[in-house]
Structure formats: C-alpha cells, structure tokens
CSV table of C-alpha atoms in Angstrom, one decimal:
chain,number,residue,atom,x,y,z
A,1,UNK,CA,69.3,71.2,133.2
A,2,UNK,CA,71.2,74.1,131.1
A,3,UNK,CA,72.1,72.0,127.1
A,4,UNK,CA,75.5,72.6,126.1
A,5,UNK,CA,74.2,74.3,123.1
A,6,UNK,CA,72.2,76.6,125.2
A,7,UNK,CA,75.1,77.3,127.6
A,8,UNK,CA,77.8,78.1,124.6
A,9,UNK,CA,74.8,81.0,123.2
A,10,UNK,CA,74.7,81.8,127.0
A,11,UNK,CA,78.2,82.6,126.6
A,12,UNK,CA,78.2,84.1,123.3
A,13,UNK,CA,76.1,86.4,124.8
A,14,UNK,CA,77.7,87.3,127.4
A,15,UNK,CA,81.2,88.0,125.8
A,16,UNK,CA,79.3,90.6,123.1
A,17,UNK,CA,77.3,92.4,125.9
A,18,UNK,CA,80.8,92.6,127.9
A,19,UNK,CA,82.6,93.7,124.7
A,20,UNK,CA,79.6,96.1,123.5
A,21,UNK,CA,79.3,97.6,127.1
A,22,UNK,CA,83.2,98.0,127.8
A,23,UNK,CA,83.3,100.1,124.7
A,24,UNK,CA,80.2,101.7,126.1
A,25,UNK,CA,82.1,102.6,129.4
A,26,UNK,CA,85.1,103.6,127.1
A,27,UNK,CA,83.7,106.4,125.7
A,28,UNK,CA,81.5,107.7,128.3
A,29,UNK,CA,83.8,107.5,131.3
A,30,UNK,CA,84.5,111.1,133.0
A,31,UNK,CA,81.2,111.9,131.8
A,32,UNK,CA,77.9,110.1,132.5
A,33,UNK,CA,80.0,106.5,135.6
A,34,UNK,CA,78.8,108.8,138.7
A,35,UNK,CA,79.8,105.8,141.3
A,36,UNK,CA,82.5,103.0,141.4
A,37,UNK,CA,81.5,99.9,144.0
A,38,UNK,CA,84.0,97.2,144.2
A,39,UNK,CA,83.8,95.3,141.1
A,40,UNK,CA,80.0,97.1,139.8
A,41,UNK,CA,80.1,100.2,138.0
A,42,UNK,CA,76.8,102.2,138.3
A,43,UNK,CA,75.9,104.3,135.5
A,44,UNK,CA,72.2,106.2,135.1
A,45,UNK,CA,69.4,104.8,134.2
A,46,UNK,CA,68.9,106.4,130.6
A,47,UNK,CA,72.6,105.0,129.8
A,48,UNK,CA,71.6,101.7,131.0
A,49,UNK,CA,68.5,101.7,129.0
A,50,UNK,CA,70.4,102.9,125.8
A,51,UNK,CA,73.3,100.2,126.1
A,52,UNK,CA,70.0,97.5,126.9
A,53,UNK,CA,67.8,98.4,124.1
A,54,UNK,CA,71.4,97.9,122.0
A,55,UNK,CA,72.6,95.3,123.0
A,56,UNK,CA,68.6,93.7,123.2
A,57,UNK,CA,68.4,94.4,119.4
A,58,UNK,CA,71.7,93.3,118.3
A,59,UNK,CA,71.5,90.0,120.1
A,60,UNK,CA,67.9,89.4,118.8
A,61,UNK,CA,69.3,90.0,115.0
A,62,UNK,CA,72.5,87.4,116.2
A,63,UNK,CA,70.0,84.6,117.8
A,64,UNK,CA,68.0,84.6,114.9
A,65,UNK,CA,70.7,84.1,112.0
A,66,UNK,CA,72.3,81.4,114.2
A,67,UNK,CA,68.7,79.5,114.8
A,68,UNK,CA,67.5,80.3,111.2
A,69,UNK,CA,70.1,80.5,108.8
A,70,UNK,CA,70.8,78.2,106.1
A,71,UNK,CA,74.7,77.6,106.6
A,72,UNK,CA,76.9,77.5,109.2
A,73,UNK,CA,77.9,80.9,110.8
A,74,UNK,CA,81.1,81.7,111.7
A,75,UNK,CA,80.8,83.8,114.9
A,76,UNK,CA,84.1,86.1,114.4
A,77,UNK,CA,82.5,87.5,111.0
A,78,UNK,CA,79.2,87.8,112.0
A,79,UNK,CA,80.5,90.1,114.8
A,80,UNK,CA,82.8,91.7,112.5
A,81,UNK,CA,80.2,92.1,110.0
A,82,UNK,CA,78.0,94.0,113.0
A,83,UNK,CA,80.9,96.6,113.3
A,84,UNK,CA,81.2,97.0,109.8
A,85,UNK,CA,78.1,98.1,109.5
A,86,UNK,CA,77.9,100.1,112.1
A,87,UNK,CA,80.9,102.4,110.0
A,88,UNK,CA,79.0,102.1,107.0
A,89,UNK,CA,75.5,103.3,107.9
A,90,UNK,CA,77.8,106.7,108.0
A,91,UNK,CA,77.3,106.6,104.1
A,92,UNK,CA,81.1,107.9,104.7
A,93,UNK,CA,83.2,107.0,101.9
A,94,UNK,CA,86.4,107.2,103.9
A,95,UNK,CA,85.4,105.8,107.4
A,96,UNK,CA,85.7,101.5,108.0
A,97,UNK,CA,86.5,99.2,110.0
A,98,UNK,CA,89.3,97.2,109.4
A,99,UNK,CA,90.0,93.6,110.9
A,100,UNK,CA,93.4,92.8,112.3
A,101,UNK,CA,94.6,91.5,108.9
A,102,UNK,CA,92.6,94.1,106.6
A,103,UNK,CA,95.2,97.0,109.4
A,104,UNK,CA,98.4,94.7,108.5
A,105,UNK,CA,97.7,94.6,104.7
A,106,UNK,CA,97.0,98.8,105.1
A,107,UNK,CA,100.3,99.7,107.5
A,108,UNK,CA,101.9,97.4,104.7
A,109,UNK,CA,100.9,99.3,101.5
A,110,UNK,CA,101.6,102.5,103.0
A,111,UNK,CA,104.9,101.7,104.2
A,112,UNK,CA,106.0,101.3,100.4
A,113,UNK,CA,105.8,97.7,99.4
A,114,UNK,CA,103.1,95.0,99.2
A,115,UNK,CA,101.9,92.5,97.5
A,116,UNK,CA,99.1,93.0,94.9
A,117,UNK,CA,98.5,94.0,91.4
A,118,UNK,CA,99.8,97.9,91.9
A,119,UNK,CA,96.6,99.9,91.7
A,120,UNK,CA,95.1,102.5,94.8
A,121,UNK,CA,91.0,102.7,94.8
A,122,UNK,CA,88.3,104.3,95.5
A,123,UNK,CA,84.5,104.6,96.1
A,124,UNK,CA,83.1,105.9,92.9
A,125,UNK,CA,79.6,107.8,92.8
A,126,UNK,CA,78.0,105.2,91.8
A,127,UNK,CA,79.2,103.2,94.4
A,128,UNK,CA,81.7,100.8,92.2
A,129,UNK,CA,85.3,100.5,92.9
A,130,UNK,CA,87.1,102.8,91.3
A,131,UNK,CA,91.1,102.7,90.4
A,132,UNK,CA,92.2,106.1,91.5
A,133,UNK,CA,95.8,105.2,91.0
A,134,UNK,CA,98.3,102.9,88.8
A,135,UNK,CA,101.5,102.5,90.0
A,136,UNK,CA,104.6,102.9,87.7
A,137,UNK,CA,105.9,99.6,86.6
A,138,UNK,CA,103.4,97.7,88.7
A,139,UNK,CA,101.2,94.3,87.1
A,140,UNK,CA,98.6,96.7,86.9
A,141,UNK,CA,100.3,99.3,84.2
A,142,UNK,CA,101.8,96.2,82.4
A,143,UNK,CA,98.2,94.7,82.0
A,144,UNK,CA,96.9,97.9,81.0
A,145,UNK,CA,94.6,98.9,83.5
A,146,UNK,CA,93.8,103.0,83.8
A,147,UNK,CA,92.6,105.2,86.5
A,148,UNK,CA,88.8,105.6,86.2
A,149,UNK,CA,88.8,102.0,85.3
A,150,UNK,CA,85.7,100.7,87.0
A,151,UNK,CA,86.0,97.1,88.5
A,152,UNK,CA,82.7,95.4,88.6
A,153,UNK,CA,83.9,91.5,88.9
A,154,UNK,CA,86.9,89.5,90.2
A,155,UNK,CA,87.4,85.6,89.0
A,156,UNK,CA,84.1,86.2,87.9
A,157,UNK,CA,82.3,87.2,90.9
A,158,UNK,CA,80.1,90.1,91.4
A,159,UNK,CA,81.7,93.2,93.5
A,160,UNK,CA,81.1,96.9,94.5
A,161,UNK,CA,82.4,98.9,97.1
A,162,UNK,CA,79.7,97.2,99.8
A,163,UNK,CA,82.3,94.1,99.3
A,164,UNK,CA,85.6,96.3,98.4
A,165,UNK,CA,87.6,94.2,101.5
A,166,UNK,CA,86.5,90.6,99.6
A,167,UNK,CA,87.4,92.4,96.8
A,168,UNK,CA,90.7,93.4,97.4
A,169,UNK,CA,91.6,90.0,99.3
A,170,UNK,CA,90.8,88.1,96.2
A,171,UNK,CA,93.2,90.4,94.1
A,172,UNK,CA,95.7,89.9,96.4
A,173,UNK,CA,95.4,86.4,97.5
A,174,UNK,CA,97.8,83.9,96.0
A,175,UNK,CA,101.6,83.3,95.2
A,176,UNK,CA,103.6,86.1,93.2
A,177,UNK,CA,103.1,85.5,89.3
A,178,UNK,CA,99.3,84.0,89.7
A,179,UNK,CA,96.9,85.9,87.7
A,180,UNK,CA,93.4,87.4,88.8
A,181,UNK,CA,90.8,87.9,85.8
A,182,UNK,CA,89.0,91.3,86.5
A,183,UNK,CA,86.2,92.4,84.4
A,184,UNK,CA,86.3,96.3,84.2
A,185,UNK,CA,84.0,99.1,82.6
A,186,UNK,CA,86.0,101.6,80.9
A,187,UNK,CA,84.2,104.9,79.2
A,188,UNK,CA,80.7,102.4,79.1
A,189,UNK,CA,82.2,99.4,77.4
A,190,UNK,CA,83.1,96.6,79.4
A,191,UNK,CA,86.2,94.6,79.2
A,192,UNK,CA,87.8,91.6,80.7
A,193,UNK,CA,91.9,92.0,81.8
A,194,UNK,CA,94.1,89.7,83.5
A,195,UNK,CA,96.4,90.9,86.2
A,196,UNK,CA,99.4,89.3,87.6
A,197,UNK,CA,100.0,89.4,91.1
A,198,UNK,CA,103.6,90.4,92.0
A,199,UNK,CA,105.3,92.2,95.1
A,200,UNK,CA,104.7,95.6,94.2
A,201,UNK,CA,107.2,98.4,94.8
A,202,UNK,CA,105.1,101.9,95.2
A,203,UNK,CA,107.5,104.8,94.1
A,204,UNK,CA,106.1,108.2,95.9
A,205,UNK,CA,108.7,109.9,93.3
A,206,UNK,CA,110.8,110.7,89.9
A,207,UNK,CA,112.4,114.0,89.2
A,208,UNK,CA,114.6,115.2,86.0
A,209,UNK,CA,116.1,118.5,84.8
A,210,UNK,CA,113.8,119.8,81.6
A,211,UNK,CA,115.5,122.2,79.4
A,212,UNK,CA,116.2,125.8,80.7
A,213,UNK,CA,116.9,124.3,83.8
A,214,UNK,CA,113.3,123.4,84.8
A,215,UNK,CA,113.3,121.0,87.3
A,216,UNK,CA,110.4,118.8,87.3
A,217,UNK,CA,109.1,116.3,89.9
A,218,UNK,CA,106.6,114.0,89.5
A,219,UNK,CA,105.2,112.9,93.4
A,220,UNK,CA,102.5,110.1,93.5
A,221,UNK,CA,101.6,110.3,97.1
A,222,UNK,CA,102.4,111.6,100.1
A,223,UNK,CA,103.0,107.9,102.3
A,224,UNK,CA,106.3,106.6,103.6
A,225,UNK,CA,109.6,108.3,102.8
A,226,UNK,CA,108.4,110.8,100.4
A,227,UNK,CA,108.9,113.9,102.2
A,228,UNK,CA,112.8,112.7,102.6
A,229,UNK,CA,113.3,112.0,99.0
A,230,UNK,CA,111.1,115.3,98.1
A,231,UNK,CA,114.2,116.9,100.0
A,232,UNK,CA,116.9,114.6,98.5
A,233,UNK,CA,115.2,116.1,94.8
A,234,UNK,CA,114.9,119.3,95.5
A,235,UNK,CA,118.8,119.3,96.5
A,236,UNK,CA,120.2,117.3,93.6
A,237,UNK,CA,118.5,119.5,91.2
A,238,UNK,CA,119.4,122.9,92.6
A,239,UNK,CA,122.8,121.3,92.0
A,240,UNK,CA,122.7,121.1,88.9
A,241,UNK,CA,121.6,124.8,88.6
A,242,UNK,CA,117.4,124.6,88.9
A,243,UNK,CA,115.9,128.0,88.1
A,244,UNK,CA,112.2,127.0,88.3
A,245,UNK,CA,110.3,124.0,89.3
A,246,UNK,CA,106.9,122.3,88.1
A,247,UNK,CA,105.7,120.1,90.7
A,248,UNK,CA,103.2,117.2,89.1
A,249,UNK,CA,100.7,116.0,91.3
A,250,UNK,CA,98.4,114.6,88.6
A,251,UNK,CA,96.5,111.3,90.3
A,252,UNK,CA,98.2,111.7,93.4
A,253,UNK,CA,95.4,110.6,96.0
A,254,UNK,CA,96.9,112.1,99.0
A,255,UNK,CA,98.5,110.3,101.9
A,256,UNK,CA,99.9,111.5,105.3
A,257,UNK,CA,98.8,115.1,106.6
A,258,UNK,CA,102.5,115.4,108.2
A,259,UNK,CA,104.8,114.2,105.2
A,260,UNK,CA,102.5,117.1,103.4
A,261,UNK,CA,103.8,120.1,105.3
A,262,UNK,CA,107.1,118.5,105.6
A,263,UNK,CA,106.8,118.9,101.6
A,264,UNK,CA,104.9,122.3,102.1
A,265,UNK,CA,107.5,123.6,104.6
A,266,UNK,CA,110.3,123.8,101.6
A,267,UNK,CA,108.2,125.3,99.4
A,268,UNK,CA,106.1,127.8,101.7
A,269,UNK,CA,107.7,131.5,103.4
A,270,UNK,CA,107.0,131.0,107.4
A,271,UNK,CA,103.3,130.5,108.0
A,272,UNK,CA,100.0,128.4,108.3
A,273,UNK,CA,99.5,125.7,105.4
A,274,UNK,CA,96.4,124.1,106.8
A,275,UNK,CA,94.0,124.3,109.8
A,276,UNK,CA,91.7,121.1,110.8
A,277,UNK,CA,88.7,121.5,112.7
A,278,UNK,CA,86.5,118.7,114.7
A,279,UNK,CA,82.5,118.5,114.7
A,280,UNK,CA,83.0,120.3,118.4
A,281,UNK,CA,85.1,123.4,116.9
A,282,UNK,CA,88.2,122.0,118.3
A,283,UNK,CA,91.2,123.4,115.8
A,284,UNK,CA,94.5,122.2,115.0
A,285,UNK,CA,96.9,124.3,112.8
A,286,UNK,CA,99.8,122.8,110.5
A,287,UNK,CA,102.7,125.4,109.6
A,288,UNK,CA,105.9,125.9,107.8
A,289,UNK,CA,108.9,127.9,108.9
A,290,UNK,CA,110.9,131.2,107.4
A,291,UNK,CA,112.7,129.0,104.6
A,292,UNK,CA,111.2,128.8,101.1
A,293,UNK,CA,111.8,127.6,97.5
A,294,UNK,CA,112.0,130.9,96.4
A,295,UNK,CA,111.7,130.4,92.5
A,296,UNK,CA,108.9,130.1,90.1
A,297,UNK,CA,107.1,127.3,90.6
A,298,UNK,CA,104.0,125.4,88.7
A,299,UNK,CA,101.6,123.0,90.3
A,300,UNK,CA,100.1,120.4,87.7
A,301,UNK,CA,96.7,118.7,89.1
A,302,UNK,CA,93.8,117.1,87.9
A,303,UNK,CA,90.5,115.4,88.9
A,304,UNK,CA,92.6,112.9,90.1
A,305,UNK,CA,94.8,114.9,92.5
A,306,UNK,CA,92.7,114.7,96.6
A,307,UNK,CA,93.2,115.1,99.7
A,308,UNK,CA,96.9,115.9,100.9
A,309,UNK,CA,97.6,117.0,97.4
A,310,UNK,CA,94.6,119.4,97.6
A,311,UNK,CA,96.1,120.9,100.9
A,312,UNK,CA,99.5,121.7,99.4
A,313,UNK,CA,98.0,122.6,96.2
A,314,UNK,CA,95.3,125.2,98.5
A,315,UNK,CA,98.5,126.1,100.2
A,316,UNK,CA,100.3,127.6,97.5
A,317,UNK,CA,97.4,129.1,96.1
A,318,UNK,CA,96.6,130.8,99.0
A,319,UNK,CA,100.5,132.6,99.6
A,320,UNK,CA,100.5,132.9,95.3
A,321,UNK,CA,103.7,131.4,95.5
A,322,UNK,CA,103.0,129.1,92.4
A,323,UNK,CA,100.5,128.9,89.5
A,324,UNK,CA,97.8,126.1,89.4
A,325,UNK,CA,97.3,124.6,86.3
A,326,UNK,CA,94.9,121.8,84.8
A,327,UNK,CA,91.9,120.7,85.9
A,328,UNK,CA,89.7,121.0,89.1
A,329,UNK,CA,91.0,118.5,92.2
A,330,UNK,CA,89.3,115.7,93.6
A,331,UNK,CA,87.2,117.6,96.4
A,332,UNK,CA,88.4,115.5,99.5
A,333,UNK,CA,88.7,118.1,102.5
A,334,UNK,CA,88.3,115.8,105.6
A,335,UNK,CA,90.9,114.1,107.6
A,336,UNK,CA,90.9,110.7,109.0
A,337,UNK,CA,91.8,109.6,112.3
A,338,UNK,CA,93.0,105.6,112.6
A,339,UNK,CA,92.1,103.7,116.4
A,340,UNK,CA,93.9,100.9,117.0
A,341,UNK,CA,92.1,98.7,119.5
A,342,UNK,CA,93.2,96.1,121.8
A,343,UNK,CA,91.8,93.0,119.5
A,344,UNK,CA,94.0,94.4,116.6
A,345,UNK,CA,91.6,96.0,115.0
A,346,UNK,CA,91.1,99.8,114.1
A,347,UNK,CA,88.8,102.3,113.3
A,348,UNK,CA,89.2,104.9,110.8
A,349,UNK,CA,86.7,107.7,110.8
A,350,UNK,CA,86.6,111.1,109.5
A,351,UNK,CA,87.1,113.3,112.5
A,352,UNK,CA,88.1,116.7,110.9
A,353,UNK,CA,87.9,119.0,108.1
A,354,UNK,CA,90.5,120.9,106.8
A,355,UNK,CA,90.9,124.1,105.7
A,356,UNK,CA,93.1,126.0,103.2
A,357,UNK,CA,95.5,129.2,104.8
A,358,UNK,CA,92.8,131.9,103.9
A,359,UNK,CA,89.5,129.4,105.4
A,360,UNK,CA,88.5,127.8,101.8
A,361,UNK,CA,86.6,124.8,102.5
A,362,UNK,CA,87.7,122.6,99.4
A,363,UNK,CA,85.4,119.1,100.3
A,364,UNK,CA,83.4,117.7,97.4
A,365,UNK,CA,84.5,121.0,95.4
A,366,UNK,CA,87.9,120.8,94.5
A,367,UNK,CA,90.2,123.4,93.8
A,368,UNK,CA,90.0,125.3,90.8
A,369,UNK,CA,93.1,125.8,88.5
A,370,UNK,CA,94.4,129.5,88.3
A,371,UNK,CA,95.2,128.2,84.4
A,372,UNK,CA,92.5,125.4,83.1
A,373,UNK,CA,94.3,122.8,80.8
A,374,UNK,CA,92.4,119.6,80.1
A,375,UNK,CA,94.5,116.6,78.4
A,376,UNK,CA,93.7,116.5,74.4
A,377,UNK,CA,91.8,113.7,72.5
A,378,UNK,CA,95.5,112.9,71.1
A,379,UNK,CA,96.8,112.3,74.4
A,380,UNK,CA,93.7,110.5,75.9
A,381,UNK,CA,94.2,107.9,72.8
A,382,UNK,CA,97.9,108.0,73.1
A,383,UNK,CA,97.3,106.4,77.0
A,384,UNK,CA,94.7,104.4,75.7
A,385,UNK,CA,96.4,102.6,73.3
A,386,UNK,CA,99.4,102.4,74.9
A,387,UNK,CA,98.6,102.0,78.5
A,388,UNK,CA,102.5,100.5,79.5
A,389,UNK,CA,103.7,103.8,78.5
A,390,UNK,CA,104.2,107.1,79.8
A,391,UNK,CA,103.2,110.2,78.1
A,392,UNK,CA,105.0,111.6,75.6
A,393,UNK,CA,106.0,115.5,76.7
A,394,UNK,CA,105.4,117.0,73.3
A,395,UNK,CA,101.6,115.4,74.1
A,396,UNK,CA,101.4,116.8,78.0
A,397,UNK,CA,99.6,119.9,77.8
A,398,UNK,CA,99.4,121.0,81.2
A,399,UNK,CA,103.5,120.0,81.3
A,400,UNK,CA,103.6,122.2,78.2
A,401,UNK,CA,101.6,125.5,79.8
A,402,UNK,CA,104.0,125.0,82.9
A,403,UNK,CA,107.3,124.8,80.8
A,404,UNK,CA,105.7,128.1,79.2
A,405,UNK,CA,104.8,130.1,82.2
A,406,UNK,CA,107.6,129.4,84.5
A,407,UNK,CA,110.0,130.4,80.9
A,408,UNK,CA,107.6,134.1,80.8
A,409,UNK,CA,108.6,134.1,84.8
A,410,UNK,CA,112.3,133.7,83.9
A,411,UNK,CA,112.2,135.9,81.4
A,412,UNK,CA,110.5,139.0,83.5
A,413,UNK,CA,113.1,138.2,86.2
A,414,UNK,CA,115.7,140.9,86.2
C-alpha cells in the first residue's frame, strides 16, 4: 500500500518532470517532435535521454534535501531556487530569473514610481552590490548614500549579489517612513547608514537655460516617459532661444533600447543609430529619420554612464554630430530580452549585442571621451561632504569644458 507521504513526493515528481519536459517540448517543437499520437508525443531517443538524465539529476538533488535536510523545505523556493540557478551558472551579470513578485516590483520601478530607498544597483567586480545610481530627492540622497557605495550588510545580515533579490526585498520591505540600517564600504572604509523607506518618485529628467543660451539637460535614464519629456525640453528651450545644447548623461545606467532612439531620432540626421545582433547572426537595426537638432551639442559621461546611454553616446560619435567629454563609459554593449511565462514569472537573458553606427563593439570597453575630463579632488570632497547636494557649476568640470567648447562652436559660426 502506496504512504501518503510517498504518494505526495510521487506527485511532486510528477508535476516537475511535466513542468521541466513541457519547457523541453517548448523549445524544441518544429525541430527535433517527429510524430504526434493522440495524447503521446514521440520525440528521439537522444532527446528523451537528455530530458531523463535532467530531470533524473535534478530530482535526485530535490529527494535528498527533502529526506535529509535540517528544516523544513518550502517546495515553491526550492523549485525557484533550481531556476535561479540555472540563470546564474551563465556567470551573466544581466541575465535572472525573476519570481512573479520580484517581475511586479521591476514593471513597477521602471514605470516611474515605487517603493524603496531610491537607489539603482549593480553587480560590482567583485561580486558585491553596487549603487550605480541615487535618485534626486530620494531617502537614499537624504541619507547620504553615493554611487560606488558598496552594500555588504542589510539589518545586519550578510549580502552580495548571489542574494541581491533577499537583499533588495529587505530594503524594501516595510511601511513608508521605517528605516533599514545598511552597512556600506566606501573608498575601503566601512560605514554604517540608515535609510528611510519612502514611495520614491524616479525623475528621468531636469533641464535649464545656462548663460549664452546653452541649454542643458540632465537625463537619468532612459525608462518610462522620458523620451516624451526629452521632447517636451528640447521644445521649451528652443523657445526661449537655445543656441547649443549639453546633454548630461553622467550615472545614467541605461533603460529601454526604444525610448533611446526616440531620444536619438531628435538629435541624429536620417540614419542607423544602432544594430543588434543574436549568437545565430540574426540582425536588427534601430534608426532615426531626416530631422535633426542641428546645433552644437556636448555629451557629458562617465564611468557611470551604460548601456542605452553608451548607444546614444556611440551614436553621436559615430555621425560627429556632438563632442564627448569626460571619462570612459560603463562598457555594457548587450541587450536583454524579458520572457514572461504562464506562472508569472520571466526570464531575462542577454540575447544580443549591439553595435554602434560604424560596427564598434563597445561591451566591457566603454566608449572613450573625444575630450577626457575627470571630476577634481575639490569636487569629489565637495559630494562627499555634502552628499544631499548637487554640485556646484563653478566645481563641474566636464559642465565647464562643455560650456567652453559649445561657446568656441558659437563663436566660429558665421
């Protein structure tokens, strides 16, 4: 007689094999399923010996931490756990798995508003988390967190990037006005901050009219409306009699391939402004039309600037319709794709790289600045010791060059 226990692992079993061998099916159908018979699909034998020896391994791993492990196991993580590291055996920076809640916490920050502290991160080469980005007015900027902080503990508990999604569900976690405790390293000394949590507003934008009617636009990323109010900028300050334009994509860590050419396409003569290409060669070009800017124009970037930055910032380089000026970019030339699946999960891999106009493959080099201009000690200490504050322009050097080359620009033009 079959013991309930034995019967529910029966079933367990059967649910991942169906699950594990429907995605199997998924991806090989129109390729390897030769016959269909009533309810049996017959694959060949070297598939079927694949998907076994899978699923055979997989279930041995799952039997024994449910026999043999200390604590109870919650089923549901231990699968998700199995897919997660599935992603991460890639060694791929930029490719996860997310869980139905860790896609509704993404399509929310993205959208423009969540809740949190108001920081972006990243995987840093040591494999820490990394703040790649602090957003204006956020907890974060009042607290006095800085990109490049390092965030090795949260409450007190150990993290890296191996644990990033605990990580960020524990700085998140809790009503609006609660504080996390994070223990960061900053230039090797380590300190401890606390952050209140708050619904965070991201801006993807300001803009103002400098002197000699030098318009300058600050964009932090390329997610959500930004290509609209990109637009909306551009418009209000030709109104009020732009001449030249410095475009400031310092710490902007990308976002959306398609709000990017949208923001390329104003700036950019009719053309190409990026090509992607897949593992199998397959290419997919991005262009603007006939309608440019048509005045001098500065880009400002830094180590901090990636990914959809890097393309518009390649972009203009390539067509020399603007001057580059600060420090090499980020180095991230690969585009992800996001797969939803039925359970509410997704996927997101790296399925492409991208290319600049003229073929420049910019991944994990950067682009280099047609002018180099690194920030000064005064400036670095300036931020540091007054981390709820913006720059000051007379200390922006790379602002400075650009005010100075787009005013030799103007001059020259007759």
């Amino acid at each position: 007689m079959i013991s309930k226990k034995s019967a529910a692992l029966g079933a367990v079993a059967l649910i991942l094999v169906t699950a594990f061998l429907t995605a199997f099916l998924t991806v090989q159908v129109g390729t390897y399923i030769d016959i269909k018979s009533g309810d049996r699909i017959i694959i060949s034998k070297q598939d079927y010996q694949l998907l076994n020896n899978f699923y055979r391994k997989l279930d041995n791993v799952r039997r024994d931490i449910e026999k043999n492990y200390i604590e109870e196991i919650d089923r549901e993580k231990l699968f998700e756990g199995a897919l997660k590291g599935m992603v991460s055996s890639l060694e791929d920076p930029y490719s996860y798995y997310l869980t139905e809640e860790e896609l509704e916490d993404f399509n929310v920050a993205t959208s423009g508003t969540y809740q949190g502290i108001g920081v972006s991160i990243e995987k840093s080469e040591d494999n820490q988390i990394m703040i790649f980005q602090v957003f204006k007015n956020s907890p974060a900027m009042e607290a006095g967190l800085l990109t490049g902080d390092k965030i090795i503990k949260v409450d007190g508990q150990d993290v890296d990037w191996s644990v990033y999604e605990q990580a960020v569900a524990m700085m998140k976690s809790g009503e609006p006005g609660s504080t996390v405790k994070l223990t960061i390293i900053r230039d090797g000394e380590t300190k401890e901050v606390e952050v209140r949590r708050d619904i965070v507003e991201i801006p993807d934008m300001e803009y103002e009219m400098l002197d000699n009617d030098i318009g300058y636009i600050w964009l932090y990323s390329f997610d959500g409306p930004a290509a609209k109010n990109f637009k909306n900028a551009i418009e209000e300050l030709q109104d009020q009699g732009m001449k030249g334009l410095i475009l400031d994509l310092r710490g902007n860590g990308g976002g959306l391939l398609e709000v990017c050419r949208e923001i390329a396409d104003v700036l950019l003569p009719e053309g190409l402004v990026v090509y992607s290409e897949s593992r199998s060669g397959q290419r997919t070009e991005y262009k603007s039309d006939a309608d440019a800017l048509g005045i001098p124009l500065v880009i400002l970037v830094n180590e901090y600037s990636a990914s959809a930055s890097e393309v518009l910032t390649g972009a203009i380089q390539d067509y020399g319709m603007g001057t580059v000026i600060g420090t090499t970019t980020f180095g991230k030339g690969v585009v992800q794709t996001m797969k939803p699946y039925e359970d509410g999960g997704a996927l997101k891999l790296t399925t492409y790289k991208y290319f600049t106009p003229k073929g420049r493959d910019i991944n994990k080099k950067g682009i280099e600045p047609d002018i180099k201009v690194e920030m000064t000690e005064e400036a670095i200490e300036f931020l540091k010791e007054n981390p709820r504050e913006s720059l000051p322009k007379e200390l922006d050097a790379p602002l400075l060059k650009g005010i100075e080359v787009i005013k030799k620009e103007l001059e020259e033009t007759p």
